[in-house]
Amino acid sequence: MASLYVHFPWCLAKCPYCDFVSYAVSGDGRETIDHAGYADAVLRELTVRSGDAEFGRARIATIFFGGGTPSLWSAVELGRVLAGIRAAFDVDADAEITVECNPTSLDKEHALRLRDVGVNRLSVGVQALDDKELAYLGRLHDEKGALAVLSSVVDIPGLRVSGDLIFGLPDQTAETAQSHARRLADIGLSHMSCYELTIEPGTRFGELAKRGRLPRADDARVIESFLAIDELLTSRGLRHYEISNYARPGQEARHNLGYWRGEPYVGVGTAAYGFLRAPNDDAQGAHGFRYRNEPLPAKYMQHTPLSATGAEAEPLDAETMLRERIMLGLRMADGMNVTAAEKDLGVTFMTKERTKDLAWLLEKGRVVRVDEGGDVLLSIPKESWLFANDTAARLF
Ligand code: SF4
């Protein structure tokens, strides 16, 4: 089983907090993006990736068009890529197929066009429902526009709709953060992602922060917001299944679950990452490979990438892969199955150091251990999720 990610690298503007590979285009992108040329380049890459021995055998359970703003891509070209994926790989009949959208490039007609080419899930970047907050985040939509778009797509048969929110803005109270979540839940979204605003180096906010010119929310208020959103959404029947994600039963983002569980993924498009398991007889003794595509769209479109296990790929040893599983697995409410990871990767989780660190974490209530059917399961209780990064780092 594997998933497939397609990166679309253009947006209508660059948000000041964003460190994804995305480039602002002028106008509305209809004329300024080479829609067909980019689809052709992705289709060429798909031919290469499906020729890789490991990827070629993979069954694709989920497909995710991320970016950037893939809702700017013409539905015809996106559909052509989707057809190319189906031709190149063995795609499950009930595969989850998601497109990331912004309210400024989505309406009911576009959603219907996407559905008609095979998309069955939209992930909409709402981020806030307050015009001042949206302006601070550099978003191009306003509250009214976001609500109108969501209301027009939420009931389209055959489409699941998720919404993203950002909390932890400088002047935002927990009540405001909670009210954004409430209003999205009221619309009837089946899934919501709620992220704390993080300041990344190399972004406009990162530069301002470096010069001490970016006001920050205080930590206590960020925690209050996290808890207030949790309280509201869980009371509305959405399960808090990962630190930043909530879903109605059965509506979890299967694509992201694959990442968090350490499953392989094919990445295509500008700047896309891919990860695959190494063949058992790999000459370098690697357990996996990670590759990253060319980050400049013009260059990417000129040069089709080589094989995923070729010279440009980074070999991963079993310990590195185990650390990644710890970091991502512990973000899920269900935690990670340590025994399964050990068997899968052929490594020992319970080294002397980890056993000592785990004992401390268990004593502090930062981790819970369950022994079930011979397997050891570790998870972080919800009240300790805010320390999850530190907890995972202690188990590295
Ligand atoms: S719309 Fe999304 S991908 Fe584009 S710049 Fe903003 S946050 Fe980044």
Coordinates of C-alpha atoms and ligand atoms in Angstrom, one line a residue:
M1 CA 0.0 0.0 0.0
A2 CA 1.2 3.5 -0.8
S3 CA -0.1 7.0 -1.3
L4 CA 0.6 9.4 -4.1
Y5 CA 1.2 13.2 -3.7
V6 CA 1.1 15.7 -6.5
H7 CA 2.6 19.1 -5.8
F8 CA 1.2 22.2 -7.6
P9 CA 3.5 25.1 -6.9
W10 CA 1.6 28.2 -7.6
C11 CA -0.6 30.5 -5.4
L12 CA -2.3 33.9 -6.0
A13 CA -0.1 35.4 -3.3
K14 CA 2.6 34.3 -0.8
C15 CA 1.3 34.1 2.8
P16 CA 3.8 35.6 5.3
Y17 CA 3.9 32.4 7.5
C18 CA 4.2 29.9 4.6
D19 CA 7.3 27.8 4.1
F20 CA 5.8 25.5 1.5
V21 CA 7.3 25.6 -2.0
S22 CA 4.9 28.0 -3.6
Y23 CA 5.2 30.9 -6.0
A24 CA 2.9 33.9 -6.4
V25 CA 1.5 34.3 -9.9
S26 CA 0.0 37.5 -11.3
G27 CA -3.7 37.8 -12.1
D28 CA -6.0 34.9 -11.4
G29 CA -3.6 32.3 -12.8
R30 CA -5.7 31.3 -15.7
E31 CA -3.3 32.9 -18.2
T32 CA -0.1 33.0 -16.2
I33 CA 0.1 29.3 -15.2
D34 CA 1.0 26.8 -17.9
H35 CA -1.8 24.4 -16.9
A36 CA -1.2 21.9 -19.7
G37 CA 2.6 22.1 -19.7
Y38 CA 2.7 21.4 -16.0
A39 CA 0.3 18.4 -16.4
D40 CA 2.5 17.1 -19.2
A41 CA 5.6 17.3 -16.9
V42 CA 3.9 15.5 -14.1
L43 CA 2.7 12.8 -16.5
R44 CA 6.3 12.4 -17.7
E45 CA 7.4 11.9 -14.1
L46 CA 4.7 9.4 -13.4
T47 CA 6.1 7.2 -16.2
V48 CA 9.5 7.3 -14.4
R49 CA 8.1 6.7 -10.9
S50 CA 5.9 3.8 -11.9
G51 CA 8.9 2.2 -13.6
D52 CA 10.7 2.0 -10.2
A53 CA 10.6 -1.6 -9.1
E54 CA 9.2 -0.8 -5.6
F55 CA 6.8 2.0 -6.6
G56 CA 5.6 0.1 -9.6
R57 CA 4.3 -2.7 -7.4
A58 CA 2.6 -0.3 -5.0
R59 CA -1.1 -0.2 -4.7
I60 CA -2.3 3.4 -4.3
A61 CA -4.9 3.9 -1.6
T62 CA -4.9 7.7 -1.5
I63 CA -4.0 10.6 -3.8
F64 CA -3.4 14.1 -2.6
F65 CA -3.1 17.2 -4.8
G66 CA -1.3 19.7 -2.5
G67 CA 0.6 22.9 -2.9
G68 CA 0.6 25.7 -3.5
T69 CA -3.0 26.0 -4.5
P70 CA -4.1 23.1 -6.7
S71 CA -7.6 24.5 -6.9
L72 CA -6.0 27.0 -9.3
W73 CA -5.3 24.2 -11.7
S74 CA -7.8 23.7 -14.5
A75 CA -10.0 20.7 -13.6
V76 CA -9.4 19.3 -17.1
E77 CA -5.6 19.2 -16.6
L78 CA -5.9 17.9 -13.0
G79 CA -8.2 15.2 -14.4
R80 CA -5.7 14.4 -17.1
V81 CA -3.1 13.8 -14.4
L82 CA -5.5 11.7 -12.4
A83 CA -6.2 9.5 -15.4
G84 CA -2.4 9.3 -15.9
I85 CA -2.0 8.1 -12.3
R86 CA -4.6 5.4 -12.8
A87 CA -2.9 4.3 -16.0
A88 CA 0.5 4.2 -14.3
F89 CA -0.4 2.6 -11.0
D90 CA -2.8 0.1 -9.5
V91 CA -5.2 2.6 -7.8
D92 CA -7.8 1.3 -5.4
A93 CA -11.4 1.6 -6.6
D94 CA -12.3 3.5 -3.4
A95 CA -9.1 5.6 -3.2
E96 CA -9.4 8.8 -1.3
I97 CA -8.6 11.7 -3.7
T98 CA -8.1 15.1 -2.2
V99 CA -7.5 18.5 -3.6
E100 CA -6.3 21.4 -1.5
C101 CA -8.3 24.5 -2.2
N102 CA -8.4 28.2 -1.3
P103 CA -11.7 30.0 -1.0
T104 CA -10.5 32.4 -3.7
S105 CA -10.2 29.6 -6.3
L106 CA -13.2 27.5 -5.4
D107 CA -16.9 27.7 -6.1
K108 CA -19.6 25.2 -6.5
E109 CA -19.0 24.9 -10.3
H110 CA -15.3 24.2 -9.8
A111 CA -16.0 21.7 -7.0
L112 CA -18.5 19.9 -9.4
R113 CA -15.9 19.8 -12.1
L114 CA -13.3 18.4 -9.7
R115 CA -15.8 15.7 -8.6
D116 CA -16.6 14.8 -12.2
V117 CA -12.9 14.1 -12.9
G118 CA -12.7 11.8 -9.9
V119 CA -11.9 13.9 -6.9
N120 CA -13.8 12.9 -3.8
R121 CA -12.4 15.2 -1.0
L122 CA -11.7 18.9 -0.7
S123 CA -9.4 20.4 1.9
V124 CA -10.2 24.1 2.1
G125 CA -7.7 26.6 3.6
V126 CA -10.1 28.8 5.6
Q127 CA -7.5 29.6 8.4
A128 CA -9.7 32.1 10.2
L129 CA -13.2 33.6 10.2
D130 CA -12.4 37.2 11.1
D131 CA -11.3 39.7 8.5
K132 CA -8.6 41.3 10.6
E133 CA -7.0 37.9 11.3
L134 CA -7.2 36.9 7.7
A135 CA -5.5 40.2 6.7
Y136 CA -2.8 39.5 9.3
L137 CA -2.3 36.0 7.8
G138 CA -2.0 37.6 4.3
R139 CA -5.0 35.6 3.1
L140 CA -6.9 37.0 0.1
H141 CA -10.4 35.9 1.1
D142 CA -12.6 37.4 3.8
E143 CA -14.9 35.7 6.3
K144 CA -18.0 36.1 4.2
G145 CA -16.4 34.7 1.1
A146 CA -15.0 31.7 3.0
L147 CA -18.4 30.9 4.5
A148 CA -20.2 31.3 1.2
V149 CA -17.8 28.9 -0.5
L150 CA -18.0 26.3 2.2
S151 CA -21.7 26.4 2.3
S152 CA -21.9 25.9 -1.4
V153 CA -19.7 22.8 -1.5
V154 CA -20.4 21.0 1.8
D155 CA -23.5 19.2 0.6
I156 CA -22.3 18.1 -2.9
P157 CA -22.9 14.4 -3.1
G158 CA -19.7 12.4 -3.5
L159 CA -17.4 15.1 -1.9
R160 CA -16.1 15.1 1.6
V161 CA -15.1 18.6 2.8
S162 CA -12.4 19.5 5.3
G163 CA -11.5 22.9 6.6
D164 CA -8.2 24.3 8.0
L165 CA -7.9 26.8 10.8
I166 CA -4.9 28.5 12.3
F167 CA -4.9 29.5 16.0
G168 CA -2.4 31.2 18.3
L169 CA -2.5 34.6 16.5
P170 CA -1.1 37.5 18.6
D171 CA -4.4 39.1 19.6
Q172 CA -6.6 36.1 19.4
T173 CA -8.4 34.9 22.5
A174 CA -9.4 31.3 23.1
E175 CA -13.0 32.4 22.7
T176 CA -12.3 33.7 19.2
A177 CA -10.4 30.6 18.2
Q178 CA -13.2 28.4 19.6
S179 CA -15.8 30.5 17.7
H180 CA -14.1 29.9 14.4
A181 CA -14.1 26.1 15.1
R182 CA -17.8 26.3 16.1
R183 CA -18.8 28.1 12.9
L184 CA -17.0 25.6 10.7
A185 CA -18.5 22.7 12.6
D186 CA -22.0 24.3 12.2
I187 CA -21.5 24.3 8.5
G188 CA -21.3 20.5 8.7
L189 CA -17.6 19.8 7.8
S190 CA -16.7 16.2 8.3
H191 CA -13.0 16.9 9.0
M192 CA -11.1 19.9 10.4
S193 CA -7.3 20.6 10.7
C194 CA -6.5 23.1 13.4
Y195 CA -2.8 24.2 13.4
E196 CA -1.0 26.5 15.8
L197 CA 0.7 29.4 14.0
T198 CA 4.4 28.5 13.8
I199 CA 7.0 31.0 12.7
E200 CA 9.3 29.4 10.2
P201 CA 12.8 30.7 9.1
G202 CA 12.9 32.0 5.6
T203 CA 9.3 33.3 5.7
R204 CA 8.2 37.0 6.0
F205 CA 7.1 36.3 9.6
G206 CA 10.4 34.6 10.2
E207 CA 12.3 37.6 9.1
L208 CA 10.2 40.0 11.2
A209 CA 10.6 37.7 14.2
K210 CA 14.4 37.6 13.8
R211 CA 14.4 41.4 14.0
G212 CA 12.1 41.3 17.0
R213 CA 9.3 43.0 15.1
L214 CA 6.7 40.3 15.1
P215 CA 4.2 40.3 18.0
R216 CA 3.7 36.8 19.4
A217 CA 0.8 35.2 21.2
D218 CA 1.7 34.2 24.7
D219 CA 2.1 30.5 25.4
A220 CA -0.7 30.3 28.0
R221 CA -3.2 31.7 25.5
V222 CA -2.1 29.3 22.8
I223 CA -2.7 26.4 25.1
E224 CA -6.1 27.8 26.1
S225 CA -7.0 28.0 22.4
F226 CA -5.9 24.5 21.7
L227 CA -8.0 23.2 24.6
A228 CA -11.0 25.4 23.7
I229 CA -11.0 24.1 20.1
D230 CA -10.7 20.5 21.4
E231 CA -13.6 21.0 23.8
L232 CA -15.8 22.4 21.2
L233 CA -15.1 20.0 18.4
T234 CA -15.2 16.8 20.5
S235 CA -18.5 18.0 21.9
R236 CA -19.8 18.2 18.3
G237 CA -18.8 14.6 17.6
L238 CA -15.5 15.1 15.9
R239 CA -12.8 12.9 17.3
H240 CA -9.4 14.5 18.0
Y241 CA -7.5 11.7 16.3
E242 CA -4.2 13.5 15.7
I243 CA -2.7 16.6 17.5
S244 CA -3.9 18.9 14.7
N245 CA -6.8 16.9 13.2
Y246 CA -10.4 16.2 14.0
A247 CA -12.9 14.0 12.1
R248 CA -16.3 12.5 12.3
P249 CA -16.1 8.7 12.6
G250 CA -14.8 7.2 9.4
Q251 CA -13.9 10.6 8.0
E252 CA -10.2 10.7 9.0
A253 CA -7.7 11.9 6.3
R254 CA -6.5 8.5 5.1
H255 CA -3.7 10.1 3.1
N256 CA -2.2 11.7 6.2
L257 CA -2.7 8.6 8.3
G258 CA -0.4 6.9 5.8
Y259 CA 2.4 9.5 6.4
W260 CA 2.0 9.2 10.2
R261 CA 2.2 5.4 10.0
G262 CA 5.4 5.5 8.0
E263 CA 3.9 4.1 4.8
P264 CA 5.6 4.7 1.5
Y265 CA 4.4 7.5 -0.8
V266 CA 5.1 8.5 -4.4
G267 CA 5.7 12.2 -4.7
V268 CA 5.4 13.9 -8.1
G269 CA 5.6 17.5 -9.2
T270 CA 7.9 20.4 -8.3
A271 CA 9.6 20.1 -5.0
A272 CA 7.7 16.9 -4.1
Y273 CA 9.2 14.4 -1.7
G274 CA 8.8 10.7 -2.2
F275 CA 9.6 7.8 0.2
L276 CA 9.9 4.2 -0.6
R277 CA 11.0 1.0 1.1
A278 CA 14.3 -0.4 -0.2
P279 CA 14.3 -3.8 -1.8
N280 CA 15.6 -6.5 0.6
D281 CA 18.7 -7.0 -1.4
D282 CA 19.7 -3.3 -1.6
A283 CA 23.4 -3.1 -2.2
Q284 CA 23.8 -0.1 0.1
G285 CA 22.0 -1.9 3.0
A286 CA 19.4 0.9 3.1
H287 CA 15.9 0.3 4.5
G288 CA 14.3 3.1 2.5
F289 CA 14.9 6.0 0.2
R290 CA 13.7 9.5 0.2
Y291 CA 14.0 11.8 -2.8
R292 CA 13.1 15.4 -3.5
N293 CA 12.2 16.9 -6.8
E294 CA 13.6 20.1 -8.3
P295 CA 12.0 23.0 -6.5
L296 CA 11.9 25.5 -9.4
P297 CA 8.9 24.9 -11.6
A298 CA 10.6 26.0 -14.9
K299 CA 13.5 23.6 -14.3
Y300 CA 11.2 20.8 -13.1
M301 CA 9.2 21.1 -16.3
Q302 CA 12.3 20.9 -18.4
H303 CA 13.9 17.9 -16.8
T304 CA 12.1 14.7 -15.9
P305 CA 13.5 13.3 -12.7
L306 CA 15.4 10.1 -12.7
S307 CA 14.7 7.0 -10.7
A308 CA 13.6 7.3 -7.0
T309 CA 16.5 5.1 -5.9
G310 CA 19.0 6.8 -8.2
A311 CA 22.0 9.0 -7.3
E312 CA 19.8 11.9 -6.2
A313 CA 18.0 9.8 -3.6
E314 CA 18.8 9.8 0.1
P315 CA 19.2 6.3 1.6
L316 CA 17.6 5.9 5.0
D317 CA 18.8 3.4 7.6
A318 CA 16.4 1.6 9.9
E319 CA 17.1 3.8 12.9
T320 CA 16.3 7.0 11.0
M321 CA 13.0 5.4 9.9
L322 CA 12.2 4.4 13.4
R323 CA 12.8 7.9 14.7
E324 CA 10.5 9.3 12.0
R325 CA 7.8 6.8 13.1
I326 CA 8.2 7.8 16.7
M327 CA 7.9 11.5 15.8
L328 CA 4.9 11.1 13.6
G329 CA 3.3 8.0 15.3
L330 CA 3.1 9.7 18.7
R331 CA 1.1 12.5 17.2
M332 CA -1.9 10.2 16.7
A333 CA -4.4 9.5 19.5
D334 CA -3.9 5.8 18.9
G335 CA -0.2 6.2 19.1
M336 CA 2.3 3.8 17.7
N337 CA 2.7 0.1 17.7
V338 CA 6.3 -0.4 18.9
T339 CA 6.4 -4.1 18.3
A340 CA 5.1 -3.8 14.7
A341 CA 7.7 -1.1 14.0
E342 CA 10.5 -3.3 15.4
K343 CA 9.4 -6.2 13.3
D344 CA 9.0 -4.1 10.2
L345 CA 12.3 -2.3 10.4
G346 CA 14.4 -5.0 12.1
V347 CA 15.5 -2.8 14.9
T348 CA 15.2 -2.7 18.7
F349 CA 13.1 0.1 20.1
M350 CA 13.8 -0.7 23.8
T351 CA 17.5 0.2 23.8
K352 CA 19.0 0.9 27.2
E353 CA 18.6 4.7 26.7
R354 CA 15.1 4.6 25.5
T355 CA 14.0 2.2 28.2
K356 CA 15.3 4.8 30.8
D357 CA 13.7 7.7 29.0
L358 CA 10.4 5.9 28.6
A359 CA 10.3 5.0 32.3
W360 CA 10.6 8.7 33.1
L361 CA 7.9 9.7 30.5
L362 CA 5.6 7.0 31.9
E363 CA 6.1 8.1 35.4
K364 CA 5.3 11.7 34.5
G365 CA 2.1 10.6 32.6
R366 CA 3.5 12.0 29.4
V367 CA 3.2 8.6 27.7
V368 CA 0.8 5.7 28.2
R369 CA 1.9 2.1 27.5
V370 CA -0.6 -0.7 26.6
D371 CA 0.4 -4.3 26.1
E372 CA -2.1 -5.9 23.8
G373 CA -1.9 -9.4 22.2
G374 CA 1.9 -9.4 22.6
D375 CA 2.3 -5.9 21.1
V376 CA 3.5 -2.8 23.0
L377 CA 1.5 0.3 22.1
L378 CA 2.7 3.7 23.1
S379 CA 0.6 6.9 23.0
I380 CA 0.6 10.4 24.4
P381 CA -2.5 11.2 26.6
K382 CA -4.3 14.2 25.2
E383 CA -3.5 16.4 28.2
S384 CA 0.2 16.0 27.3
W385 CA -0.1 16.6 23.5
L386 CA 1.2 20.1 23.9
F387 CA 4.6 18.5 24.9
A388 CA 4.5 15.9 22.1
N389 CA 7.5 17.2 20.2
D390 CA 9.6 17.1 23.4
T391 CA 8.3 13.7 24.3
A392 CA 9.1 12.3 20.8
A393 CA 12.6 13.9 21.0
R394 CA 13.3 12.2 24.3
L395 CA 12.7 8.8 22.6
F396 CA 15.0 9.5 19.7
Ligands
SF4_1 S1 -2.1 29.8 0.0 FE1 -1.2 28.0 1.2 S2 0.6 27.3 0.0 FE2 0.0 29.3 -0.9 S3 1.3 30.7 0.1 FE3 -0.6 30.7 1.4 S4 -0.2 29.1 2.9 FE4 1.4 28.8 1.3

